[in-house]
mmCIF file of C-alpha atoms in Angstrom:
data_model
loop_
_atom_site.group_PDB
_atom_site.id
_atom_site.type_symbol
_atom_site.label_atom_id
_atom_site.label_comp_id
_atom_site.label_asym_id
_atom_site.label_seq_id
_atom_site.Cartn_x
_atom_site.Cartn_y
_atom_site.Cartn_z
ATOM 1 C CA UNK A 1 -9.710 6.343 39.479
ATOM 2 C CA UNK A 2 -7.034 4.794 37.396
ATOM 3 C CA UNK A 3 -3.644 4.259 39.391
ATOM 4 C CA UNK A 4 -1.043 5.550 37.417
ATOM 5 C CA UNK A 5 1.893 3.084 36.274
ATOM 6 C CA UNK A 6 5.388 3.285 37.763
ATOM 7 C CA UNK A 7 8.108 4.149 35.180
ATOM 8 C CA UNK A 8 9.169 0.039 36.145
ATOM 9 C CA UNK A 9 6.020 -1.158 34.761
ATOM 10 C CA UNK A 10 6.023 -2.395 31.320
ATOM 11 C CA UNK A 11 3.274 -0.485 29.534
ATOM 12 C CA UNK A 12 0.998 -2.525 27.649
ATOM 13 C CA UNK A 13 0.635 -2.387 24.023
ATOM 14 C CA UNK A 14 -2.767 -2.806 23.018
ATOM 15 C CA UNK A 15 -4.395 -4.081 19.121
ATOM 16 C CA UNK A 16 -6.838 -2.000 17.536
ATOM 17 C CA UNK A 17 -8.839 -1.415 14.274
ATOM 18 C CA UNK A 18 -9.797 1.590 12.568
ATOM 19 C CA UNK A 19 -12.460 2.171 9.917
ATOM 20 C CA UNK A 20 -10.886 4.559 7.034
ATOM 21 C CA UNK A 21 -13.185 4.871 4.184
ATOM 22 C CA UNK A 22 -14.750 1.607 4.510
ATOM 23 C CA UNK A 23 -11.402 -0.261 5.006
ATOM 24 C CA UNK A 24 -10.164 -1.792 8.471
ATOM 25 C CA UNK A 25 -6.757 -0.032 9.452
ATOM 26 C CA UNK A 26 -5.037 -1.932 12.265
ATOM 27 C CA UNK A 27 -2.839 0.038 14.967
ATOM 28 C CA UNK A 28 -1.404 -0.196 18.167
ATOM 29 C CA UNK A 29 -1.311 2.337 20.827
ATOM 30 C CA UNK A 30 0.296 2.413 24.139
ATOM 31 C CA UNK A 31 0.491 5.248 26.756
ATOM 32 C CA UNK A 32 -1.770 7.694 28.434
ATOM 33 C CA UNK A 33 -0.012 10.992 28.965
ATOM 34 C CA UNK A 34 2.168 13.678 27.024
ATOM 35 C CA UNK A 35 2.741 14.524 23.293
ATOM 36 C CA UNK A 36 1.092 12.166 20.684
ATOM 37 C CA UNK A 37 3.847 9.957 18.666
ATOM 38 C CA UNK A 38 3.154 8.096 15.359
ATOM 39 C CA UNK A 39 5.449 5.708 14.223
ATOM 40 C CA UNK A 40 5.241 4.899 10.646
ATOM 41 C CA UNK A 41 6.569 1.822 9.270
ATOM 42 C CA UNK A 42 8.594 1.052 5.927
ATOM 43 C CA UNK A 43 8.227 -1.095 2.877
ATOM 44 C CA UNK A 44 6.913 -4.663 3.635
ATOM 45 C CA UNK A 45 6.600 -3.357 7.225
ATOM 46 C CA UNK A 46 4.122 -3.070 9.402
ATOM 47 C CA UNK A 47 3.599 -1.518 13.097
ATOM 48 C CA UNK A 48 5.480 -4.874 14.916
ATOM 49 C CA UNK A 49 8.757 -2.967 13.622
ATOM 50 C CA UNK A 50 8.537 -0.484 16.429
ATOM 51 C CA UNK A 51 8.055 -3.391 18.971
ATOM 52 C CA UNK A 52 11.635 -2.719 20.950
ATOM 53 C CA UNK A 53 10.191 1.431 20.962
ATOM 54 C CA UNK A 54 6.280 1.514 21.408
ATOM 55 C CA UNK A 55 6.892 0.478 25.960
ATOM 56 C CA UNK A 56 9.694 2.505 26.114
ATOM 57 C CA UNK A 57 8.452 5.667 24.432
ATOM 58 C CA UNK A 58 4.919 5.164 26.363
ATOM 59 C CA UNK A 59 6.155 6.142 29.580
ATOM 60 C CA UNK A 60 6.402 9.812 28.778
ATOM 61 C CA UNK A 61 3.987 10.107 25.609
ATOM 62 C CA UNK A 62 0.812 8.729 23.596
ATOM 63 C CA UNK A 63 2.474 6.393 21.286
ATOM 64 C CA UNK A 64 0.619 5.159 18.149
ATOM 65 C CA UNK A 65 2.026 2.859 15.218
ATOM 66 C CA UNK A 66 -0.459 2.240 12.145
ATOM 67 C CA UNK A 67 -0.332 -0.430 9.548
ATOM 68 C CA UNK A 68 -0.608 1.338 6.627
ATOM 69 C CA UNK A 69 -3.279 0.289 3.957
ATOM 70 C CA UNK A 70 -1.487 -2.271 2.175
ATOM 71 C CA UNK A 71 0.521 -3.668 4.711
ATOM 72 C CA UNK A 72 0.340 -5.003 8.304
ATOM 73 C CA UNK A 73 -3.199 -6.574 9.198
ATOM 74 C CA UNK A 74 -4.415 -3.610 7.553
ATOM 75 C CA UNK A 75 -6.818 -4.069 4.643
ATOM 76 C CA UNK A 76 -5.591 -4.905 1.253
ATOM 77 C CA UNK A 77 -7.548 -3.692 -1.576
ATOM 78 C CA UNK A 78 -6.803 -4.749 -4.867
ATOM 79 C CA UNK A 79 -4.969 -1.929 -6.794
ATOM 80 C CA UNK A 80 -6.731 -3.162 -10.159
ATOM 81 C CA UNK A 81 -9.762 -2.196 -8.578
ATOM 82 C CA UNK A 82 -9.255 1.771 -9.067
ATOM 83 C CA UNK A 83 -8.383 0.825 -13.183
ATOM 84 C CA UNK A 84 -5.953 3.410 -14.240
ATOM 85 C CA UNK A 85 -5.942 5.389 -11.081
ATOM 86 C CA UNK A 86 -3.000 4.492 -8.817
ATOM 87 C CA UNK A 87 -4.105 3.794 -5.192
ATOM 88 C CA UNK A 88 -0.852 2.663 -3.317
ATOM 89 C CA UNK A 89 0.680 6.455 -3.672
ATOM 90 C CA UNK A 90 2.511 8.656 -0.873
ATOM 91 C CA UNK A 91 -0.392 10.846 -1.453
ATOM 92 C CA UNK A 92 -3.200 7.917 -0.411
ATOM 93 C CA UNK A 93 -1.262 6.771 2.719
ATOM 94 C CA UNK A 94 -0.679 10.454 3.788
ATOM 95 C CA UNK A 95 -4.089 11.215 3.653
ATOM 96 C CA UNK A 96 -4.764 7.922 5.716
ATOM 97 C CA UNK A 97 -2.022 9.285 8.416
ATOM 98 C CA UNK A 98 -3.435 12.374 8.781
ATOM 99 C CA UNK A 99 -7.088 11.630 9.209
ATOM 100 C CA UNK A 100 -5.633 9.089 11.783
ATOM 101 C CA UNK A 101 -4.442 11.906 13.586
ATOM 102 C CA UNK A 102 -7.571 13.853 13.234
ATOM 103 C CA UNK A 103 -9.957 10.487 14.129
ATOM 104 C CA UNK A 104 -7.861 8.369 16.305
ATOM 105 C CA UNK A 105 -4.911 10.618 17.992
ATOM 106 C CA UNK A 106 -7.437 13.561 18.232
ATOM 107 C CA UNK A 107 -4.529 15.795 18.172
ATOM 108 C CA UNK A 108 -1.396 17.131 16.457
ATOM 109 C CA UNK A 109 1.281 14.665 16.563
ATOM 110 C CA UNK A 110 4.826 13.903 16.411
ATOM 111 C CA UNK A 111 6.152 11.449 13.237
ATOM 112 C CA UNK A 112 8.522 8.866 13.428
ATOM 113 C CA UNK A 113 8.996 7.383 10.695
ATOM 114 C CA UNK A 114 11.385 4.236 8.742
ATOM 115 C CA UNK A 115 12.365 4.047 5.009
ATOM 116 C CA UNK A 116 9.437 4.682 2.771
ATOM 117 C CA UNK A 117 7.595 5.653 5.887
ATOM 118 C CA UNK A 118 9.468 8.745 6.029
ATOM 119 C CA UNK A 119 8.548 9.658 2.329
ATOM 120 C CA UNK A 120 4.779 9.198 3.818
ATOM 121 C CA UNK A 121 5.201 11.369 6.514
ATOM 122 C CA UNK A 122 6.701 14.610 4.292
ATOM 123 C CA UNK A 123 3.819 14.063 2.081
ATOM 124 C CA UNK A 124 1.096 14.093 5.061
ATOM 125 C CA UNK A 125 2.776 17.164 6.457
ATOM 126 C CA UNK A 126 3.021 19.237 2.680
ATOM 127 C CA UNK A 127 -0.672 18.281 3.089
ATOM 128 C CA UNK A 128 -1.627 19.368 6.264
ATOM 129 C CA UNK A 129 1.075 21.068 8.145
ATOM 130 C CA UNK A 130 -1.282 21.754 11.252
ATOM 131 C CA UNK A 131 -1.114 18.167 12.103
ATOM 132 C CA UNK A 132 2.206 17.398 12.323
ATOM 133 C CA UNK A 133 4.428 18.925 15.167
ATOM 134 C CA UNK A 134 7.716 17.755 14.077
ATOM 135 C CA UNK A 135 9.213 14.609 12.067
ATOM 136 C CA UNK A 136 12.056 12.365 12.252
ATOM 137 C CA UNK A 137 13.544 10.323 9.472
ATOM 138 C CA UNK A 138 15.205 7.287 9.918
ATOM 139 C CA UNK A 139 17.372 5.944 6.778
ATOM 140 C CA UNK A 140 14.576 8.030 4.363
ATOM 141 C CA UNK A 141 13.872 6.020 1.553
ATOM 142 C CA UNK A 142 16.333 7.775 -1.456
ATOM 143 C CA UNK A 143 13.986 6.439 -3.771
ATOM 144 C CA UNK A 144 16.337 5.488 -6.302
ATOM 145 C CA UNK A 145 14.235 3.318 -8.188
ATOM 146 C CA UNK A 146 12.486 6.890 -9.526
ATOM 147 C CA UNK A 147 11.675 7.875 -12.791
ATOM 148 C CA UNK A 148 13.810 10.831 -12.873
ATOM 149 C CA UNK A 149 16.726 9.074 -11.330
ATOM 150 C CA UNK A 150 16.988 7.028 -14.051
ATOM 151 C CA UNK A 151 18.851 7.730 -17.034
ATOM 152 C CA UNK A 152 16.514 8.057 -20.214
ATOM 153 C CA UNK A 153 17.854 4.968 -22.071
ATOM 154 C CA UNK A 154 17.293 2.452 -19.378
ATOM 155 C CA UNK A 155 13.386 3.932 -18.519
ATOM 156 C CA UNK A 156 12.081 1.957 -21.494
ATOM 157 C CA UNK A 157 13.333 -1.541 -20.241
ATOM 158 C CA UNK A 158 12.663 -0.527 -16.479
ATOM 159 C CA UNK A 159 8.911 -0.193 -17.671
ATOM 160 C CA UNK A 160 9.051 -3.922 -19.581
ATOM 161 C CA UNK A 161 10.187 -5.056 -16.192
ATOM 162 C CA UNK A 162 7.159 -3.264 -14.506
ATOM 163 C CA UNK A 163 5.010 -4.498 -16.553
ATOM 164 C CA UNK A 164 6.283 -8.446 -16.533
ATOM 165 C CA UNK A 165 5.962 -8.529 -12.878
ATOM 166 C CA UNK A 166 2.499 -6.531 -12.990
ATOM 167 C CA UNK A 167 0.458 -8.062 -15.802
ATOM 168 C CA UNK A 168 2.292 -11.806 -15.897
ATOM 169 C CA UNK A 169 3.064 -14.573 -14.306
ATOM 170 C CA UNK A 170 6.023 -13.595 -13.715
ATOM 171 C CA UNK A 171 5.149 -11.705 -10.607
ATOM 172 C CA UNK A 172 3.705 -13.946 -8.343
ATOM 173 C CA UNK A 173 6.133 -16.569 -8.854
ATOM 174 C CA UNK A 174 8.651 -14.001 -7.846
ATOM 175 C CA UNK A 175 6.723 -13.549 -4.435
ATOM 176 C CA UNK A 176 6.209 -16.653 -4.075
ATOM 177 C CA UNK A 177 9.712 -16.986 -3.894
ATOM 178 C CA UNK A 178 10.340 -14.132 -1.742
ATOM 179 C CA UNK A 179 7.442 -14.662 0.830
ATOM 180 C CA UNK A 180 9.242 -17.800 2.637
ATOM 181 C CA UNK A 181 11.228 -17.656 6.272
ATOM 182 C CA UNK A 182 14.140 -18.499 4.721
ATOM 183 C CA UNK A 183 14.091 -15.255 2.027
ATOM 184 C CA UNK A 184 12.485 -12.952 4.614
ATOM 185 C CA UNK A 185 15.729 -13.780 6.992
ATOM 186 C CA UNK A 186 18.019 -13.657 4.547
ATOM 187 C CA UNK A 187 16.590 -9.918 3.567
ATOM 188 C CA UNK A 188 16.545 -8.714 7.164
ATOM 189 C CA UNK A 189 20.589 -9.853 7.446
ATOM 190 C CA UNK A 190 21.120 -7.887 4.289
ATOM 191 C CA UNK A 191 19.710 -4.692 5.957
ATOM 192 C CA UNK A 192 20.996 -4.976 9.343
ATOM 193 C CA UNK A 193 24.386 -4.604 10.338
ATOM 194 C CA UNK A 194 24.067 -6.747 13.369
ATOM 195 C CA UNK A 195 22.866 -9.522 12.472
ATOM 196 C CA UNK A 196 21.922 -11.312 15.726
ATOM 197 C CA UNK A 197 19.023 -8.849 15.794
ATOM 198 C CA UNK A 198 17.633 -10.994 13.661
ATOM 199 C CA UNK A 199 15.166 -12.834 15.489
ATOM 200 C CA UNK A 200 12.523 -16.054 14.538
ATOM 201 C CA UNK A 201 10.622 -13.508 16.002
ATOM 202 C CA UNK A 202 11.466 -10.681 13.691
ATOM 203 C CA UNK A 203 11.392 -12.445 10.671
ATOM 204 C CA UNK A 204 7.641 -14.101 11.651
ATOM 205 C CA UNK A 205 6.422 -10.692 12.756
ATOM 206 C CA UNK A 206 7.419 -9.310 8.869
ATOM 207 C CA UNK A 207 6.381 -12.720 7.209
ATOM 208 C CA UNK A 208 3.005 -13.408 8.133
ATOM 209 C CA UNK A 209 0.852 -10.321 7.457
ATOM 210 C CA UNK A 210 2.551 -11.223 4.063
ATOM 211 C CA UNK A 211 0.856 -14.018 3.247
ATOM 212 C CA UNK A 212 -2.690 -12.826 3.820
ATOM 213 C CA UNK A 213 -4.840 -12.616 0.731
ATOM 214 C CA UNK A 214 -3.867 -9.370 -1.267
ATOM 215 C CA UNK A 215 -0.476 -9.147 -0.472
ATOM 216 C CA UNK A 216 1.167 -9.957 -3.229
ATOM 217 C CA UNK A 217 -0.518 -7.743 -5.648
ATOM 218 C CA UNK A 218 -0.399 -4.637 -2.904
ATOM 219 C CA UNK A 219 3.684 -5.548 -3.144
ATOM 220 C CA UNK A 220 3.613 -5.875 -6.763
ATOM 221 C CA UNK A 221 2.345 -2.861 -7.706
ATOM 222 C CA UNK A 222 4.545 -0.573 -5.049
ATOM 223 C CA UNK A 223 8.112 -2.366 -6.877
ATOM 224 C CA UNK A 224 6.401 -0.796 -9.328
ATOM 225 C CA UNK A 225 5.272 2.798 -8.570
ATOM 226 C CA UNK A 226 8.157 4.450 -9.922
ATOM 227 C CA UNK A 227 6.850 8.260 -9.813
ATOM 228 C CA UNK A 228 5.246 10.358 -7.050
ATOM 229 C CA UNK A 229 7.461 12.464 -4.425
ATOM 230 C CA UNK A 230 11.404 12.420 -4.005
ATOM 231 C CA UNK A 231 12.435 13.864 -0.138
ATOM 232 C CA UNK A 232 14.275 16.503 -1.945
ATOM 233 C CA UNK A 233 10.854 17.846 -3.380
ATOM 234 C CA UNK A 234 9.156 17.258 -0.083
ATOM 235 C CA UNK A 235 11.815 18.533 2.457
ATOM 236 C CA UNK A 236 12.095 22.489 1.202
ATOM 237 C CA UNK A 237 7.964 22.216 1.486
ATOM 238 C CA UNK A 238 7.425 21.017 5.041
ATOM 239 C CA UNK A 239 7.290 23.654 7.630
ATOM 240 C CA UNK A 240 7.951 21.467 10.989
ATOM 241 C CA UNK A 241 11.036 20.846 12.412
ATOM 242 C CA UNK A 242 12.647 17.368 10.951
ATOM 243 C CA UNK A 243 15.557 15.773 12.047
ATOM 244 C CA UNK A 244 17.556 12.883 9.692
ATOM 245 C CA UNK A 245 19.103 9.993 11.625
ATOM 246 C CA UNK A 246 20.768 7.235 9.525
ATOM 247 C CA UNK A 247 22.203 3.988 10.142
ATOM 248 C CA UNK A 248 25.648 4.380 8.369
ATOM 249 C CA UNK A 249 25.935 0.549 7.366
ATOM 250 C CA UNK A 250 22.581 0.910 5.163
ATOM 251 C CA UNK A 251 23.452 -0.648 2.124
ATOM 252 C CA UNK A 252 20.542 0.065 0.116
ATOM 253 C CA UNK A 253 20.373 3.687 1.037
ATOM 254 C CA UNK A 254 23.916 4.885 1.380
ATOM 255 C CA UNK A 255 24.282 7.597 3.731
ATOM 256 C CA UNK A 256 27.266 9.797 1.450
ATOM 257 C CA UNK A 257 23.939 10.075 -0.659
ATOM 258 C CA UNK A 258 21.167 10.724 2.666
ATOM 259 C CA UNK A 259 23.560 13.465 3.862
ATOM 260 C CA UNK A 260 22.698 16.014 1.442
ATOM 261 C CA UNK A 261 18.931 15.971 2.784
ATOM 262 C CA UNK A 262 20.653 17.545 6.117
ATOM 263 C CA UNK A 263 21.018 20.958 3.966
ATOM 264 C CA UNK A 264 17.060 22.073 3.641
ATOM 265 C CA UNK A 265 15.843 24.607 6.261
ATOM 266 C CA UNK A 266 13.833 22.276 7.660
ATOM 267 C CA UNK A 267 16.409 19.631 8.767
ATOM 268 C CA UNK A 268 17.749 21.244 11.999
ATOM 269 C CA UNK A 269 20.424 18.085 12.121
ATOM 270 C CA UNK A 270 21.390 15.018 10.698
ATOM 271 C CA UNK A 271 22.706 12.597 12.919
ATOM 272 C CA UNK A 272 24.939 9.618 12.129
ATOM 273 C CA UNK A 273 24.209 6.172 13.665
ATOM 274 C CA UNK A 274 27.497 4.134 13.920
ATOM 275 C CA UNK A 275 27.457 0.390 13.267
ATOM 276 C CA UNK A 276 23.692 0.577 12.442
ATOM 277 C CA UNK A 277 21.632 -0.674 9.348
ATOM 278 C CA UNK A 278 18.580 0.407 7.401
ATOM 279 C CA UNK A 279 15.962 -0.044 10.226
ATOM 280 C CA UNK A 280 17.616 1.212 13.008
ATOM 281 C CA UNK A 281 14.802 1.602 15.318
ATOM 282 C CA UNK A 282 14.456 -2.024 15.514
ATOM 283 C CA UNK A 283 18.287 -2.515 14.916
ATOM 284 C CA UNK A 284 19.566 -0.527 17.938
ATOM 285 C CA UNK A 285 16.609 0.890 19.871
ATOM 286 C CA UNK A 286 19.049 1.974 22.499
ATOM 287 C CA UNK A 287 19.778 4.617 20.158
ATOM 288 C CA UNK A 288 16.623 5.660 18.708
ATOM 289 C CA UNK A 289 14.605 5.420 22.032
ATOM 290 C CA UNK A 290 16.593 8.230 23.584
ATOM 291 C CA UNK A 291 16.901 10.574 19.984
ATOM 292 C CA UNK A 292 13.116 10.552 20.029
ATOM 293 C CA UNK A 293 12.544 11.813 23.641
ATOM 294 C CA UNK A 294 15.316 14.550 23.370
ATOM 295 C CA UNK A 295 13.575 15.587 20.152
ATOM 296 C CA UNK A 296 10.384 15.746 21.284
ATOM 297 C CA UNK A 297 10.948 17.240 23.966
ATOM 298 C CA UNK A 298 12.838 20.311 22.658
ATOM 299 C CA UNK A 299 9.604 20.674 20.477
ATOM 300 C CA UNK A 300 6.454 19.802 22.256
ATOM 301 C CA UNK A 301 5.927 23.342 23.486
ATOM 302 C CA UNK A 302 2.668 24.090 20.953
ATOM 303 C CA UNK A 303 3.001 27.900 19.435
ATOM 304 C CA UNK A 304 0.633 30.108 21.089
ATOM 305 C CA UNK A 305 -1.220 30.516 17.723
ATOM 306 C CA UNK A 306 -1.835 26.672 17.365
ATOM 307 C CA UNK A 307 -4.836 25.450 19.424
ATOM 308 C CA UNK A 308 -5.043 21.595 19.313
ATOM 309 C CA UNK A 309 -8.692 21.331 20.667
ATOM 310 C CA UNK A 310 -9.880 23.913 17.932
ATOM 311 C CA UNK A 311 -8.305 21.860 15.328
ATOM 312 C CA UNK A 312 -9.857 17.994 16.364
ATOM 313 C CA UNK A 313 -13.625 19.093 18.443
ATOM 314 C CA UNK A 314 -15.660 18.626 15.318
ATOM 315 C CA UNK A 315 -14.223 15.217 15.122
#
């Protein structure tokens, strides 16, 4: 019989691969009792940006954080492969969370999500709101690059753009550019308020997976993808509890625009996080760490008409 680990323990974080669809998904997973936790990672992410919260978290539930396709050591298909059908959507890495949940997790779960991951985890739980048990956003992606947030006369030349960095040259030079230490740093100290958080070891852990073959052209195409779902369409859909926490020194999502998203239903609070940037689970896990276990537990009670094993045994 397995002893069980004293709360002084570090719990170990283990590596793993999943087969979606004929593509290898890496995730980690840490953990052996209590609710199920995903962690869902942002743009140019991957699952190393819930390093500081994946130990902690593990002592009192199943934590999981994926590498969505795309990103991470996940798989990178190339998105001219599917022609004219867009594969690096909201609505392709949803599906790929929830089937996690269903394959992997083999239960409902609870999403934590970063940035664009939070725009990932709406969609997945508009899609199948059995899965997910309740959500929280941190610094939601405002998605102001958006079609409709754009005023008419400036949607031509925002297309010309697309399209130099898509179909020229042009593109991969710009990568090129940005895929170095020295840009990747100087990105990170942009986004985070404290700087000192920082790390070689951040700034490796964000860099490498982006120079694996594919990379580029999965990056591409996303500064791209200027439709799909806005959290203001998604949010008045979803039928879990959320709850909005934002780091208030964000300076590409601004919070005096994030706090209207604390109005929907669903949002039972919106929390401010003092001093804090756009990644704040990484920026001040002290934070974060604690927001997520007084969340969860206020909601992992399941409703008496939900019946986990029902929903995964014929997986």
């Amino acid at each position: 019989m397995k002893e069980k680990q004293s709360s002084e323990e570090p719990y170990e974080v283990k590596n793993s691969m999943w087969n979606w669809r004929g593509y290898s998904i890496r995730y980690q997973y840490s953990g052996s009792t209590g609710p199920a936790l995903v962690l869902v990672h942002g743009f140019g992410a991957n699952s190393d940006h819930w390093r500081k919260n994946i130990m902690v978290l593990a002592k009192s539930h199943r934590v999981y954080s994926i590498d969505l396709i795309g990103y991470g050591y996940s798989d990178k298909p190339n998105p001219r492969d599917f022609f004219d059908k867009p594969f690096y959507t909201f609505e392709t890495w949803a599906s790929q969370l929830n089937d996690f949940c269903k394959d992997v997790v083999k239960d409902q779960a609870f999403f934590i999500c970063n940035s664009i991951g939070g725009l990932v985890g709406l969609q997945a739980a508009v899609m199948e709101p059995e899965i997910c048990r309740g959500m929280i956003l941190l610094n939601i992606s405002l998605r102001m690059l958006h079609i409709k947030k754009q005023p008419w006369y400036g949607r031509p030349l925002i297309r010309s753009f697309q399209n130099l960095l898509r179909n020229t040259a042009a593109g991969k030079l710009f990568y090129k550019m940005v895929a170095t230490s020295e840009s990747v740093r100087n990105i990170l100290c942009q986004c985070y308020n404290d700087t000192s958080q920082v790390t070689e070891e951040l700034v490796e852990k964000i860099l490498q997976p982006g120079l694996e073959t594919g990379a580029a052209d999965v990056f591409l195409e996303f500064i791209c993808y200027s439709g799909g779902p806005l959290p203001e369409e998604l949010l008045p859909q979803v039928k879990c509890p959320v709850l909005i926490a934002w780091g208030d020194k964000d300076p590409w999502e601004p919070i005096e625009l994030g706090r209207a998203y604390g109005n929907f239903d669903s949002v039972e609070d919106f929390i401010v996080l003092p001093n804090v940037g756009h990644c704040p689970q990484d920026e001040a896990p002290h934070l974060v760490n604690p927001l997520v276990e007084s969340f969860v537990t206020r909601h992992a009670t399941p409703p008496a008409s939900v019946s986990a094993a029902s929903l995964y045994s014929s997986n």
